[in-house]
Coordinates of C-alpha atoms in Angstrom, one line a residue:
X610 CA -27.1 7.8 1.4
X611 CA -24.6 8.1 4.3
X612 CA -21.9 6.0 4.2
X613 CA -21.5 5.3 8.2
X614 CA -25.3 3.9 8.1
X615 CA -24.1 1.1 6.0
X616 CA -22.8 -0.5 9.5
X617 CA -20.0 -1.9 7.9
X618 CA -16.8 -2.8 9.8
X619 CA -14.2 -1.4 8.0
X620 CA -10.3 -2.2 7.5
X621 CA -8.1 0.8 5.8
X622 CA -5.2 -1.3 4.6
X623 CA -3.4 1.8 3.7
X624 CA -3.4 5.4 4.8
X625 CA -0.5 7.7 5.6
X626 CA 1.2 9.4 9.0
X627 CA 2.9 12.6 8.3
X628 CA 2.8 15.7 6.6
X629 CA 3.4 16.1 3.0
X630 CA 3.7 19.7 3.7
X631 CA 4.6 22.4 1.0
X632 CA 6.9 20.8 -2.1
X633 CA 8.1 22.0 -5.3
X634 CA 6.1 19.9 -8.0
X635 CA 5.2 20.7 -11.7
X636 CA 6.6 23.9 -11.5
X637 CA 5.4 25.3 -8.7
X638 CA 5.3 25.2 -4.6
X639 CA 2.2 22.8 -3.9
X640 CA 0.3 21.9 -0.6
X641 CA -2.3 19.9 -1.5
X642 CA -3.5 18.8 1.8
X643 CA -3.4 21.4 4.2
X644 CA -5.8 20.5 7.0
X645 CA -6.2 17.0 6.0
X646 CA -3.0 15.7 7.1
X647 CA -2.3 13.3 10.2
X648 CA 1.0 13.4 12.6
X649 CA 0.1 11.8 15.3
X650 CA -1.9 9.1 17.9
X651 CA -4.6 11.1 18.5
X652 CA -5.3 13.2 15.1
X653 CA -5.6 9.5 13.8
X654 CA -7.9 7.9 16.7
X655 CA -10.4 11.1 15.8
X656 CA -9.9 10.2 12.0
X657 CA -10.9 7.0 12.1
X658 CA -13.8 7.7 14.8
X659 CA -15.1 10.4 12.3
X660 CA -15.1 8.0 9.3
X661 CA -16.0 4.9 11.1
X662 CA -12.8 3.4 10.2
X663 CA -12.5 0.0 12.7
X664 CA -8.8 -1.1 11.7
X665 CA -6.2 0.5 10.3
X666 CA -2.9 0.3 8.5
X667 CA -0.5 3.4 8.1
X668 CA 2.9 4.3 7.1
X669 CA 4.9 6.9 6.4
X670 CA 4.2 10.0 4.2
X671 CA 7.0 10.3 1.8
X672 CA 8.5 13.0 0.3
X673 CA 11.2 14.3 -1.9
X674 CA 13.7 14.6 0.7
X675 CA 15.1 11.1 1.9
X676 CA 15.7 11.3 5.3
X677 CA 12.2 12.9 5.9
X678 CA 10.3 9.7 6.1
X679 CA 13.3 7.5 8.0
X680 CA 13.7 10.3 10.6
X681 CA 10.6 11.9 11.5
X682 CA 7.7 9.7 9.9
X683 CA 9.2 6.1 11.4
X684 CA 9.2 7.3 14.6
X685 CA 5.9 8.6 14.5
X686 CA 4.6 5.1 13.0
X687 CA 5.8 3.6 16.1
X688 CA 4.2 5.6 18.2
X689 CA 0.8 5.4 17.3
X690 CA 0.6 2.0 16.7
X691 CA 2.0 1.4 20.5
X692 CA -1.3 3.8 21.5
X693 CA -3.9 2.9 19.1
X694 CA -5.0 -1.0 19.5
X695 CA -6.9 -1.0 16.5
X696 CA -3.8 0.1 14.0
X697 CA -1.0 -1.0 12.6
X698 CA 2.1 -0.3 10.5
X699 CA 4.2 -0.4 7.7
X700 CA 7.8 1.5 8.0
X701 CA 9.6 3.6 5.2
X702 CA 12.5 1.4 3.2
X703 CA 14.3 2.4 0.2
X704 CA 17.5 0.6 -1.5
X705 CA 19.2 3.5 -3.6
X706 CA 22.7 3.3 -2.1
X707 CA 22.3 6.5 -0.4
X708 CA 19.8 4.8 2.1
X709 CA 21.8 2.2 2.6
X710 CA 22.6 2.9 6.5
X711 CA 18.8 4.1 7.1
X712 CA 17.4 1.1 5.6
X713 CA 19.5 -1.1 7.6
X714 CA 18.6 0.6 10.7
X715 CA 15.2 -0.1 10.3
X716 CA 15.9 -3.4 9.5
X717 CA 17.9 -4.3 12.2
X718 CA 15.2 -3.0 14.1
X719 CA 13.1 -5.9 13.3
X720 CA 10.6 -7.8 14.9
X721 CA 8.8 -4.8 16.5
X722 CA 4.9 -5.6 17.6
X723 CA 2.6 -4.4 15.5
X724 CA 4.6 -3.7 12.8
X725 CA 3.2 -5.8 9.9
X726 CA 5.0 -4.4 6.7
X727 CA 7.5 -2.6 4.8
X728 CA 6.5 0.1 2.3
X729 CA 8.7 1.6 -0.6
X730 CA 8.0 3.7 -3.8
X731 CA 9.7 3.8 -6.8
X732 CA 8.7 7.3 -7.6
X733 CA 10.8 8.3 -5.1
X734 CA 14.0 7.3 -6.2
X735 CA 15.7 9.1 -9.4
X736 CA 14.3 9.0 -12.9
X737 CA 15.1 5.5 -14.5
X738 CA 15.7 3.5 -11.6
X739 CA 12.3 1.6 -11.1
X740 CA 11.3 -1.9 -9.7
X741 CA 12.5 -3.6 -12.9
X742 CA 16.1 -5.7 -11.6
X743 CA 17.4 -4.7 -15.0
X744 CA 17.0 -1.0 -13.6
X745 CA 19.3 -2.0 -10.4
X746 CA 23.3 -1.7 -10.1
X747 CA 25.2 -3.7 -7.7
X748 CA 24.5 -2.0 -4.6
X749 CA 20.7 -1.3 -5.4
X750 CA 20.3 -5.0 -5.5
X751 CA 21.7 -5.7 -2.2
X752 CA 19.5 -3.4 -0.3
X753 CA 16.5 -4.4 -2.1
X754 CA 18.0 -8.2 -1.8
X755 CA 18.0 -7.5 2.1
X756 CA 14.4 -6.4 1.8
X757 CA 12.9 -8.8 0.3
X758 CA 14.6 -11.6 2.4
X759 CA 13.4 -9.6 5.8
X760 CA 9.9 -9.4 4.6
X761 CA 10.1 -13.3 4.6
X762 CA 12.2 -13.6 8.0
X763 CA 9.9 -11.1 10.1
X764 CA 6.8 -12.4 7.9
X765 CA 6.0 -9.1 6.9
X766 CA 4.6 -6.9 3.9
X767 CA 6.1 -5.8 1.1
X768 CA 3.9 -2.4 -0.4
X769 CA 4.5 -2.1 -4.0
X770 CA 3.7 1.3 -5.5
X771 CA 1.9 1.3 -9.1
X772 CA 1.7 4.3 -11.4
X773 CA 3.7 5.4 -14.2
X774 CA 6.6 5.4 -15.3
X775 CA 9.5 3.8 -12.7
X776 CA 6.2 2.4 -10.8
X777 CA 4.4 1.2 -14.5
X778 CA 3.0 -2.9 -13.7
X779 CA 3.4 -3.9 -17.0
X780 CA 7.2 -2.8 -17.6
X781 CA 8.2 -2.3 -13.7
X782 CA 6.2 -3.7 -11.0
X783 CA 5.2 -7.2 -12.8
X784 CA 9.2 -7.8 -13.5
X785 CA 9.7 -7.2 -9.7
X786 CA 7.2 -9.6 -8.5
X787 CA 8.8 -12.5 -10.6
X788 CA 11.7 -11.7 -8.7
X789 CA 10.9 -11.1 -5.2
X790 CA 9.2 -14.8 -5.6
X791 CA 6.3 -16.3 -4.0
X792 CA 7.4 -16.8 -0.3
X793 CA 7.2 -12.6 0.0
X794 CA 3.8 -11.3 0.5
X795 CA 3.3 -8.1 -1.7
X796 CA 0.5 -5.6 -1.7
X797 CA 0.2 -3.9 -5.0
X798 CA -0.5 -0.5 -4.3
X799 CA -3.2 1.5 -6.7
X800 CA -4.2 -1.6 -8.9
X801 CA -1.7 0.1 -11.5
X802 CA -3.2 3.5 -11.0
X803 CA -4.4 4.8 -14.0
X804 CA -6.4 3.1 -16.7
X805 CA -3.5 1.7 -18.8
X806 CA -1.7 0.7 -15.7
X807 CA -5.6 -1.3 -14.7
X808 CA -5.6 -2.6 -18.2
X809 CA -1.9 -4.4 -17.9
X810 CA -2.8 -5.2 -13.6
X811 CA -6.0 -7.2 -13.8
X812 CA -5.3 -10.2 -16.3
X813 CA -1.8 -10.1 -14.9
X814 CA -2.9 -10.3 -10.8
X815 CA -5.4 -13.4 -11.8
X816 CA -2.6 -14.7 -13.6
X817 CA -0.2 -14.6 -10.8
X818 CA -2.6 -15.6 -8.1
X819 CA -3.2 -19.2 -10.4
X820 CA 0.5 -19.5 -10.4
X821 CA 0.6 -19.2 -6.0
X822 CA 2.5 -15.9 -6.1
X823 CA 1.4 -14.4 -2.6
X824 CA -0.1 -11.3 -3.9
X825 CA -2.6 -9.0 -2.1
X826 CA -3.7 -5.2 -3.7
X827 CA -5.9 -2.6 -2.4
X828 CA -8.4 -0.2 -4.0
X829 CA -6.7 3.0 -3.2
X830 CA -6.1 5.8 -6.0
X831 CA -7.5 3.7 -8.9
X832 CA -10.0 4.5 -11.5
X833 CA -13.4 3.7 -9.9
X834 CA -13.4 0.9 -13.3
X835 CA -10.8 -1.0 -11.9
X836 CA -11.8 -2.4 -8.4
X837 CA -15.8 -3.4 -10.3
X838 CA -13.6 -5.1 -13.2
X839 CA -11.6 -7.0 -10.9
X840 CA -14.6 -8.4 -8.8
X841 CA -16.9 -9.2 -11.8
X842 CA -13.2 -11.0 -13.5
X843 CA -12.6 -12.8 -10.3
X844 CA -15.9 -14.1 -9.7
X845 CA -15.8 -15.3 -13.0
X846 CA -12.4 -16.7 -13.3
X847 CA -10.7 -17.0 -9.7
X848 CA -13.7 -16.6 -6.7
X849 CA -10.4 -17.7 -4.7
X850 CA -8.8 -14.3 -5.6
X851 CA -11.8 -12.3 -3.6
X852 CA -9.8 -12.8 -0.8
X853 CA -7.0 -10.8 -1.7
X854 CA -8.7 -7.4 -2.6
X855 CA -8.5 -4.9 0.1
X856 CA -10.3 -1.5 0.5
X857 CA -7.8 1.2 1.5
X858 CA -8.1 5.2 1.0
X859 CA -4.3 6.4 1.2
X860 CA -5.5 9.6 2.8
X861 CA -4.8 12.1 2.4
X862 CA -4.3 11.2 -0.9
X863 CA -7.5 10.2 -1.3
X864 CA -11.3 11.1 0.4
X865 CA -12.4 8.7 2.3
X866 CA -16.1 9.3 1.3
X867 CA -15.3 8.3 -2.3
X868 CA -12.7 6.0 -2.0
X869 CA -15.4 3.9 0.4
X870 CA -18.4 4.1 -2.4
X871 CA -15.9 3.2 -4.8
X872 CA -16.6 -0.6 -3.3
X873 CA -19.7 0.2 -2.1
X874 CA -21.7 1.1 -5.6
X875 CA -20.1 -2.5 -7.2
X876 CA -22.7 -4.7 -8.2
X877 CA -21.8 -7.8 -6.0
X878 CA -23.0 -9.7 -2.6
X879 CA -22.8 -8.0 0.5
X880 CA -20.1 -11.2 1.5
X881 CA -17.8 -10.0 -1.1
X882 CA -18.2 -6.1 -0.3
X883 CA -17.4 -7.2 3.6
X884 CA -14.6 -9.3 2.1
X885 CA -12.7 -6.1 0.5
X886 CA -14.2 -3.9 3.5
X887 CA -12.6 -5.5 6.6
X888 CA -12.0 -9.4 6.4
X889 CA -9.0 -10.1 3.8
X890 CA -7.0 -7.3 5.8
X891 CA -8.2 -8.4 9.2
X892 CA -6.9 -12.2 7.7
X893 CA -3.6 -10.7 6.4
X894 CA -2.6 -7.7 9.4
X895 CA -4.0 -9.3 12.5
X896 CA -2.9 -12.5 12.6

């Protein structure tokens, strides 16, 4: 069955603007997604015209190198949200002490239309420094400090990143959330990724969303368990909580096709499906 004959509007509440190019990983030189990557206004208008995508959110694609997604894939956020009605963005932050300047560049910067959220990853920043504040030195907390409280002034959101290690839920990301508070909005990224990370996520995200912690998370890069768990949990124990799952890809990271039947194969009511589909982001981005 194809996808686009579904007639579903449909909300990407993350994807990524610029190249991830050729980068040393694992032992060896890696390009993973050569012909599949997006850099600017227009490669992302025929994107989303190919995939039926109707809304969009996209940030930058980060990379080992810093200043790559402060000084070339920032400025390419901006520009494609100021041509492309139907998207918006989130811009690259990072509070290692190195980025201290660049960070609070792009804060200063702040309001700017369309922009609707801040996105940082701690697998970008060096090995034992994660999201956990015990992780953080003096400086570290001040730039992530400033973050958090211009998230709240500008209204915007905060993109967590779940995996392993420095991004683990259970150890990292669920320490992080008790501190940034419930004021901040926070999309957890991945659901916790892989299927420990989906084990320690799902009690945990019902549990916070009971205590009014202002959390969101999107179906990206998750085993395909995870997002049907949730639901069937959720309906269960929180129906309330349906409206903070989002459907999102993170191309190029992942393919659209199977990131979209990912939601579309769970066994639940077509109100739900359009719910994670289009609605909860449209509710959260556009207004």
């Amino acid at each position: 069955m194809d996808y686009k004959k579904t007639n579903r509007k449909i909300f990407d509440a993350h994807s990524h603007i610029g190249k991830f190019g050729i980068q040393p990983m694992k032992g060896n030189n890696v390009e993973p997604f050569k012909g599949r990557e997006i850099i600017n206004a227009e490669e992302q208008k025929a994107y989303m015209e190919k995939m039926g995508i109707t809304n969009a959110v996209v940030m930058p694609h980060y990379v080992p190198d810093q200043k790559v997604p402060f000084e070339k894939y920032n400025p390419i956020v901006l520009d494609v949200v100021s041509k492309l009605d139907n998207v918006y963005g989130a811009l690259w932050v990072s509070p290692l002490p190195e980025n201290t300047e660049r960070t609070k560049q792009v804060l200063d910067s702040l309001p700017i239309s369309k922009i609707k959220a801040l996105k940082m990853s701690a697998d970008s920043w060096p090995k034992g420094i994660g999201q956990n504040p015990e992780t953080w030195d003096d400086q570290f907390k001040i730039n992530m400090d400033f973050i958090i409280e211009s998230a709240k002034k500008y209204d915007l959101v905060l993109h967590i990143h779940t995996g392993s290690n420095d991004s683990d839920f259970k150890t990292q990301i669920y320490p992080f959330i008790k501190y940034a508070g419930k004021e901040v909005k926070q999309q957890i990224v991945h659901m916790g990724s892989s299927a420990g990370g989906i084990f320690a996520f799902v009690p945990r995200f019902i549990e916070l969303l009971k205590e009014s912690y202002n959390l969101y998370c999107d179906t990206s890069f998750t085993r395909s368990f995870g997002p049907n768990w949730l639901i069937k949990e959720l309906e269960e124990k929180y129906p309330k909580g349906l409206e903070r799952v989002m459907f999102g890809s993170d191309n190029p990271w992942g393919l659209f096709p199977s990131e979209y039947w990912k939601i579309e194969a769970i066994d639940c009511s077509n109100e739900i499906k359009q719910k994670i589909f289009y609605d909860n982001a449209s509710n959260l981005y556009e207004k």
